[in-house]
PDB file of N, CA and C in Angstrom:
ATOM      1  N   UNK A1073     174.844   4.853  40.070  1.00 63.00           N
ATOM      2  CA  UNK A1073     173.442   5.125  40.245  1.00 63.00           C
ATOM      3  C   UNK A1073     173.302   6.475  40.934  1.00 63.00           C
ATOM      4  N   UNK A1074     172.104   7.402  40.356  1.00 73.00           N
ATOM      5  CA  UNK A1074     172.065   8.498  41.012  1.00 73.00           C
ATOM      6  C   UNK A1074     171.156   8.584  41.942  1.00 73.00           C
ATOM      7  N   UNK A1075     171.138   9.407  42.934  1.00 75.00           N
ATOM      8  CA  UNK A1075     170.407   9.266  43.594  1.00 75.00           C
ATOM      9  C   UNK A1075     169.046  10.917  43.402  1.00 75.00           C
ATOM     10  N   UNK A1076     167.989  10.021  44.125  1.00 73.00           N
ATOM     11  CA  UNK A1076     167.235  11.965  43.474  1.00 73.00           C
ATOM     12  C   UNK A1076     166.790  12.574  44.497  1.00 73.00           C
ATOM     13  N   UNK A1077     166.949  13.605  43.710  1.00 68.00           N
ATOM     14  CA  UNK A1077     167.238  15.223  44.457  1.00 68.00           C
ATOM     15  C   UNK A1077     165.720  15.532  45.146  1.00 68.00           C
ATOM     16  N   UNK A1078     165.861  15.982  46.483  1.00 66.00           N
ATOM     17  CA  UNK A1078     164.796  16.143  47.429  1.00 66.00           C
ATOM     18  C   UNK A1078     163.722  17.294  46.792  1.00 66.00           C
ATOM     19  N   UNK A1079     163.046  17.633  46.630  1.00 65.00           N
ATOM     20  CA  UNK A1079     162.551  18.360  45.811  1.00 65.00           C
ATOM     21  C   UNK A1079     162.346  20.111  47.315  1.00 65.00           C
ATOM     22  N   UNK A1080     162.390  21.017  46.459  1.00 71.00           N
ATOM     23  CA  UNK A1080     162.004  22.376  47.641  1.00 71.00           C
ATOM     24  C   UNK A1080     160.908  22.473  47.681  1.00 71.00           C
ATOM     25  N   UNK A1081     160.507  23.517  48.275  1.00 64.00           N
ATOM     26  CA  UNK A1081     159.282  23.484  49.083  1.00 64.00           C
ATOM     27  C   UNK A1081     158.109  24.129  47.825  1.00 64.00           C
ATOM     28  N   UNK A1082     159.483  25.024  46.911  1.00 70.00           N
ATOM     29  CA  UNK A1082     158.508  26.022  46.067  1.00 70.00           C
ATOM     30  C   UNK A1082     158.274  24.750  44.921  1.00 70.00           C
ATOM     31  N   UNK A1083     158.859  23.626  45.086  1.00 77.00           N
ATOM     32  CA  UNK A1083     158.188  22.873  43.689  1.00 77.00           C
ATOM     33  C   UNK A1083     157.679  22.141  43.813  1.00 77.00           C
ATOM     34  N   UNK A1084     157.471  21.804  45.380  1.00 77.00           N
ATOM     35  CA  UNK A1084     155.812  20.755  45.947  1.00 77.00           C
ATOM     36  C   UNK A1084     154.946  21.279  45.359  1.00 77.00           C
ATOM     37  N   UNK A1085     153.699  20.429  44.977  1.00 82.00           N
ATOM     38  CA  UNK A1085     152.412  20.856  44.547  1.00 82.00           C
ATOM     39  C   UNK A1085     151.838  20.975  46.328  1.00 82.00           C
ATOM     40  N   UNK A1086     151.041  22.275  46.101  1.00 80.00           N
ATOM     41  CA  UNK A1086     150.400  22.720  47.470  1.00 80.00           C
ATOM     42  C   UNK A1086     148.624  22.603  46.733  1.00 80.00           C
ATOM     43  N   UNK A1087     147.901  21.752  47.384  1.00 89.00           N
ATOM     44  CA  UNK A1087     146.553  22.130  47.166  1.00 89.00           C
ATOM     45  C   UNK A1087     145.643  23.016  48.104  1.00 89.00           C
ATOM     46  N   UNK A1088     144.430  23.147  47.308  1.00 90.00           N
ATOM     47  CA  UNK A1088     143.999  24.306  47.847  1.00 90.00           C
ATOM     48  C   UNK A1088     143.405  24.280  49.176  1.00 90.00           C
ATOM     49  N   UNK A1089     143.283  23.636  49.710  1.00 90.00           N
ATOM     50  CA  UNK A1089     142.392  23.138  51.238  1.00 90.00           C
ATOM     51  C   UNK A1089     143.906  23.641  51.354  1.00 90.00           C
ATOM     52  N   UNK A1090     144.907  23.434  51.598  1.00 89.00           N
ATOM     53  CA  UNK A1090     146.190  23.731  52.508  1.00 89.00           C
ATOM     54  C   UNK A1090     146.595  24.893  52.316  1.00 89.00           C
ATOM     55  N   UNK A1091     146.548  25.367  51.504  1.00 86.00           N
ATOM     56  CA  UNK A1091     147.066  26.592  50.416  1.00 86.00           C
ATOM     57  C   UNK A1091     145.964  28.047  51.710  1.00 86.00           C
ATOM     58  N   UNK A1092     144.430  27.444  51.860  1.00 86.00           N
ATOM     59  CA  UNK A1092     143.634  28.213  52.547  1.00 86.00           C
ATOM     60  C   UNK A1092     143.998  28.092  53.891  1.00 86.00           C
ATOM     61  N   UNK A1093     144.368  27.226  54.498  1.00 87.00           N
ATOM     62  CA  UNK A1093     144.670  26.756  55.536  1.00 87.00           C
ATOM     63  C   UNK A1093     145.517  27.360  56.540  1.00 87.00           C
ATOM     64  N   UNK A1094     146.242  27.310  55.483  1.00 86.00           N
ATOM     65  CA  UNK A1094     147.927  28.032  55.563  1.00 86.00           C
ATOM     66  C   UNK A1094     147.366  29.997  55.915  1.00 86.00           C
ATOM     67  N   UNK A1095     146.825  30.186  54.524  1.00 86.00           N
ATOM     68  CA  UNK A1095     146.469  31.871  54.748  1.00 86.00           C
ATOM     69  C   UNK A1095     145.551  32.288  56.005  1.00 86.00           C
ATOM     70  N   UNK A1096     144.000  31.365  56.488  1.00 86.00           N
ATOM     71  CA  UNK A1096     143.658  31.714  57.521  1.00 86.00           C
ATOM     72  C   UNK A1096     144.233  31.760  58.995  1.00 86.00           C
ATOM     73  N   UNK A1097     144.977  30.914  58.544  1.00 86.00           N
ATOM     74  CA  UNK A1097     145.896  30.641  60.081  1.00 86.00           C
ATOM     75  C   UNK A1097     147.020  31.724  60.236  1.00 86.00           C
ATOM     76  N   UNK A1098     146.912  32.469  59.217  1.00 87.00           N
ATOM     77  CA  UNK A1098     147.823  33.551  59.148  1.00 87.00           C
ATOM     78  C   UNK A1098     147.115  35.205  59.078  1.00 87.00           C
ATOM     79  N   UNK A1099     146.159  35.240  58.959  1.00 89.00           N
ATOM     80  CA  UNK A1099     145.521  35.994  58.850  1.00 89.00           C
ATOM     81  C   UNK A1099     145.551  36.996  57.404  1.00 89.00           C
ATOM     82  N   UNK A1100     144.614  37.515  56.773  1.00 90.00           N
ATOM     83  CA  UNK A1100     144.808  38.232  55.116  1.00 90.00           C
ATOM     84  C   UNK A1100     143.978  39.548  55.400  1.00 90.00           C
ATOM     85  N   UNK A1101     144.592  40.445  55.061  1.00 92.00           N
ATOM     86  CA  UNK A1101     144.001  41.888  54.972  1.00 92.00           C
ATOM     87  C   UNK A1101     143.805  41.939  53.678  1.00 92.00           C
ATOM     88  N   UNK A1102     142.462  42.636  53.736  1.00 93.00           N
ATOM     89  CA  UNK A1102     141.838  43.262  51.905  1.00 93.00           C
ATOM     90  C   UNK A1102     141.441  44.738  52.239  1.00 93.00           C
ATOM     91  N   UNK A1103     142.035  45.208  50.789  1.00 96.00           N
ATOM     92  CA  UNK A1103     141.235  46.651  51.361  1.00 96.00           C
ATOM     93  C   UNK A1103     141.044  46.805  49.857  1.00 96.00           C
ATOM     94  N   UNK A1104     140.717  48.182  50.026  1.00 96.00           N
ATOM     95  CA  UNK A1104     140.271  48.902  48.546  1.00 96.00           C
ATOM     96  C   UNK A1104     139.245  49.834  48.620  1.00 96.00           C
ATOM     97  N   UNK A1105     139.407  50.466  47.639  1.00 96.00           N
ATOM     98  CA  UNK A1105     138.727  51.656  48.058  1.00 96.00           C
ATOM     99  C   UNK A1105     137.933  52.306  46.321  1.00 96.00           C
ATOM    100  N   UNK A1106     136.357  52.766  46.713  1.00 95.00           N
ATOM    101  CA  UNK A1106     135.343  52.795  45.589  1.00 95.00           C
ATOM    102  C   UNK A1106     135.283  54.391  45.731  1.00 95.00           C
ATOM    103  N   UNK A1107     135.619  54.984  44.321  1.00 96.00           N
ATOM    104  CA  UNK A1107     134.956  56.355  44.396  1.00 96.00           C
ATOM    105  C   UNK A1107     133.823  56.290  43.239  1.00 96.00           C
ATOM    106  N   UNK A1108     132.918  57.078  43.495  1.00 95.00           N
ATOM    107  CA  UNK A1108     131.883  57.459  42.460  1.00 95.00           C
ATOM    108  C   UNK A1108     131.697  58.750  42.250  1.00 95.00           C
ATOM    109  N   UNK A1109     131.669  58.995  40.555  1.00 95.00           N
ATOM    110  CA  UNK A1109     131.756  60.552  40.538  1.00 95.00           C
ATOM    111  C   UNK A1109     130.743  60.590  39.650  1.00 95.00           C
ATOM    112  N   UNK A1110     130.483  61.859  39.805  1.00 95.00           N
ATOM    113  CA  UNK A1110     129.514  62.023  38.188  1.00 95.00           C
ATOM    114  C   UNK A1110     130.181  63.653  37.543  1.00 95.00           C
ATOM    115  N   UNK A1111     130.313  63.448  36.452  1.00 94.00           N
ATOM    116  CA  UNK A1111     131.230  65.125  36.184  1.00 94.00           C
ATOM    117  C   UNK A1111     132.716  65.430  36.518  1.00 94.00           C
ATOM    118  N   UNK A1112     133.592  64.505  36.713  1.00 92.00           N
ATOM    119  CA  UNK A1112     134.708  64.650  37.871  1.00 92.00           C
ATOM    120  C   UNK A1112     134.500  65.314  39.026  1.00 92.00           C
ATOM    121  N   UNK A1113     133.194  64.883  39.741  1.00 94.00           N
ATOM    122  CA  UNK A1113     132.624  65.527  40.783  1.00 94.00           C
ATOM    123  C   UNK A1113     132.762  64.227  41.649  1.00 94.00           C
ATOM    124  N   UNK A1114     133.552  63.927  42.634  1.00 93.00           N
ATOM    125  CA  UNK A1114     133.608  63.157  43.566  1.00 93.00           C
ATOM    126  C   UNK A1114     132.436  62.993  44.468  1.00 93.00           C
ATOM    127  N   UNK A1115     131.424  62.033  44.552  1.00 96.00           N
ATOM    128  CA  UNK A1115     130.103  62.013  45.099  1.00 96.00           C
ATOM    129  C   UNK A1115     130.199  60.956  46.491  1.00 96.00           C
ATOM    130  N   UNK A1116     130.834  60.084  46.349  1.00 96.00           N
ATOM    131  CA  UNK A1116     130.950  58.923  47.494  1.00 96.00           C
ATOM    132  C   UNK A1116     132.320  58.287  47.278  1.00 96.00           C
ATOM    133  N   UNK A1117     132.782  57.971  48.400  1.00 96.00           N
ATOM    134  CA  UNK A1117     134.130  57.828  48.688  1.00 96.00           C
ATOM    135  C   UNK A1117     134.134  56.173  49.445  1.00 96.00           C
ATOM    136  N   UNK A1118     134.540  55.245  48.992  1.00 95.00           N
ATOM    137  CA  UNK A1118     134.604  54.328  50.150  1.00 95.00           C
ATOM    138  C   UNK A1118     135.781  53.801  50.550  1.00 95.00           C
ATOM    139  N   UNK A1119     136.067  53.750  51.533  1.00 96.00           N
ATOM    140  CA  UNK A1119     137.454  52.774  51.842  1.00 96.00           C
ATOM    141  C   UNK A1119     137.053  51.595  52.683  1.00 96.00           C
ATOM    142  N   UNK A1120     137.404  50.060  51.961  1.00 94.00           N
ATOM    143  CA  UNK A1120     137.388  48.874  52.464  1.00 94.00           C
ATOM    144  C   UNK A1120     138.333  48.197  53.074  1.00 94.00           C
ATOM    145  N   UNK A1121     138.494  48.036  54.491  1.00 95.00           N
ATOM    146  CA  UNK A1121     139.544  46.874  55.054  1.00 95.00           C
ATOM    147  C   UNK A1121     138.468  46.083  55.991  1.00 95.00           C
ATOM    148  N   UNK A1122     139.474  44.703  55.376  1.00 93.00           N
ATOM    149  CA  UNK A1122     138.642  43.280  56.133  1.00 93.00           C
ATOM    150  C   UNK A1122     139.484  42.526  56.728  1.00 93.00           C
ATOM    151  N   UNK A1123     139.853  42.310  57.953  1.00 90.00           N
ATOM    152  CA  UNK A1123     140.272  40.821  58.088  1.00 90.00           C
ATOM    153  C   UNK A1123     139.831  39.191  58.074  1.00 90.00           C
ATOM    154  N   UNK A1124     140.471  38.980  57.292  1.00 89.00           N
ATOM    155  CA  UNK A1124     140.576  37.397  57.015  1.00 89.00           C
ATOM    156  C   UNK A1124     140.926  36.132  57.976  1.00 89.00           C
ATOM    157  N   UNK A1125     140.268  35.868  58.813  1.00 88.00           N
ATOM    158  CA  UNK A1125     141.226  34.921  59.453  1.00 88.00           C
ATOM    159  C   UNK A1125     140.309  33.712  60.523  1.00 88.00           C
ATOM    160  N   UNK A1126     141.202  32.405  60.592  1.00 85.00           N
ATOM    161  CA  UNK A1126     139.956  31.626  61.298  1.00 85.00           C
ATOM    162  C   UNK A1126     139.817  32.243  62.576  1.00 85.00           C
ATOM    163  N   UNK A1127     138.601  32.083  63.302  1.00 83.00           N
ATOM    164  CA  UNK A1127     138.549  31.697  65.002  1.00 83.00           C
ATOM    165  C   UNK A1127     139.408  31.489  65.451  1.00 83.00           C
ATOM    166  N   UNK A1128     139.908  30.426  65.433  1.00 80.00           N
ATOM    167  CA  UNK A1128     141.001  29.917  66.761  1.00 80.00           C
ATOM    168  C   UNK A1128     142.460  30.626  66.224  1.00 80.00           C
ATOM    169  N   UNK A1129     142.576  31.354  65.371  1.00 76.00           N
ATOM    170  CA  UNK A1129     144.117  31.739  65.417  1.00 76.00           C
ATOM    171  C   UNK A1129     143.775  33.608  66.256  1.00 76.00           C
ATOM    172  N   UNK A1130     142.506  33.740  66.313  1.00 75.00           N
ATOM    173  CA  UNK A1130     141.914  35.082  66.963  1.00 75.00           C
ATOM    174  C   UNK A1130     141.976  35.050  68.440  1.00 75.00           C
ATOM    175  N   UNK A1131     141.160  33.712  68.502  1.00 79.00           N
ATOM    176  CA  UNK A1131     140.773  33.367  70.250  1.00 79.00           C
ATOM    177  C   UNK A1131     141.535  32.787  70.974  1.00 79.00           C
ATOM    178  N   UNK A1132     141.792  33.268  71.543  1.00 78.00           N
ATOM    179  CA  UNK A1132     142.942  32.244  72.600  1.00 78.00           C
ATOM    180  C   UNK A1132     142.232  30.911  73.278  1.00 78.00           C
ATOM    181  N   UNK A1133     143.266  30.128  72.965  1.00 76.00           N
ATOM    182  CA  UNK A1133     142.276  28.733  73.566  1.00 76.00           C
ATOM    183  C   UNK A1133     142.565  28.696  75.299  1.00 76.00           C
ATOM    184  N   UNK A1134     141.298  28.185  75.751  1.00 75.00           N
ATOM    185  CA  UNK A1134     140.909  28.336  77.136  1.00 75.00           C
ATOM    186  C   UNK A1134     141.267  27.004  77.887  1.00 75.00           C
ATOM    187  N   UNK A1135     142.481  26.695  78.532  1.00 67.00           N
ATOM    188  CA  UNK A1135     142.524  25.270  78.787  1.00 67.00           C
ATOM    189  C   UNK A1135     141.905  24.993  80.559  1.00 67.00           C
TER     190      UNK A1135
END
C-alpha cells in the first residue's frame, strides 16, 4: 500500500480572501507613470507610487 505524498505549498489551492491577506500584510507598491503628448510634444508627465497595505501591519499596536 502506498502511502500519499504531502502535497507543497505551490500546489495548495490558495483562495482569494488569503491570497489578499497574505499581500496586505505584506505590503504592495504600484507605480506607473502617464505621459500625454500631442505632436511628440510631451505636455504632462505623471509618475504614480502607492502603497498598499493594511493598518495594523503600519501601526504599531499599543499594549
Amino acid at each position: 500500500m502506498t502511502e500519499p505524498v504531502p502535497a507543497t505549498v505551490a500546489d495548495r489551492p490558495v483562495s482569494l480572501v488569503d491570497l489578499l491577506d497574505r499581500v496586505l500584510a505584506g505590503g504592495v507598491v504600484v507605480s506607473g507613470e502617464i505621459t500625454l503628448s500631442i505632436a511628440d510634444v510631451d505636455l504632462v508627465h505623471i509618475s504614480l507610487r502607492t502603497l498598499l497595505s493594511s493598518v495594523s501591519a503600519l501601526v504599531p499596536a499599543h499594549d
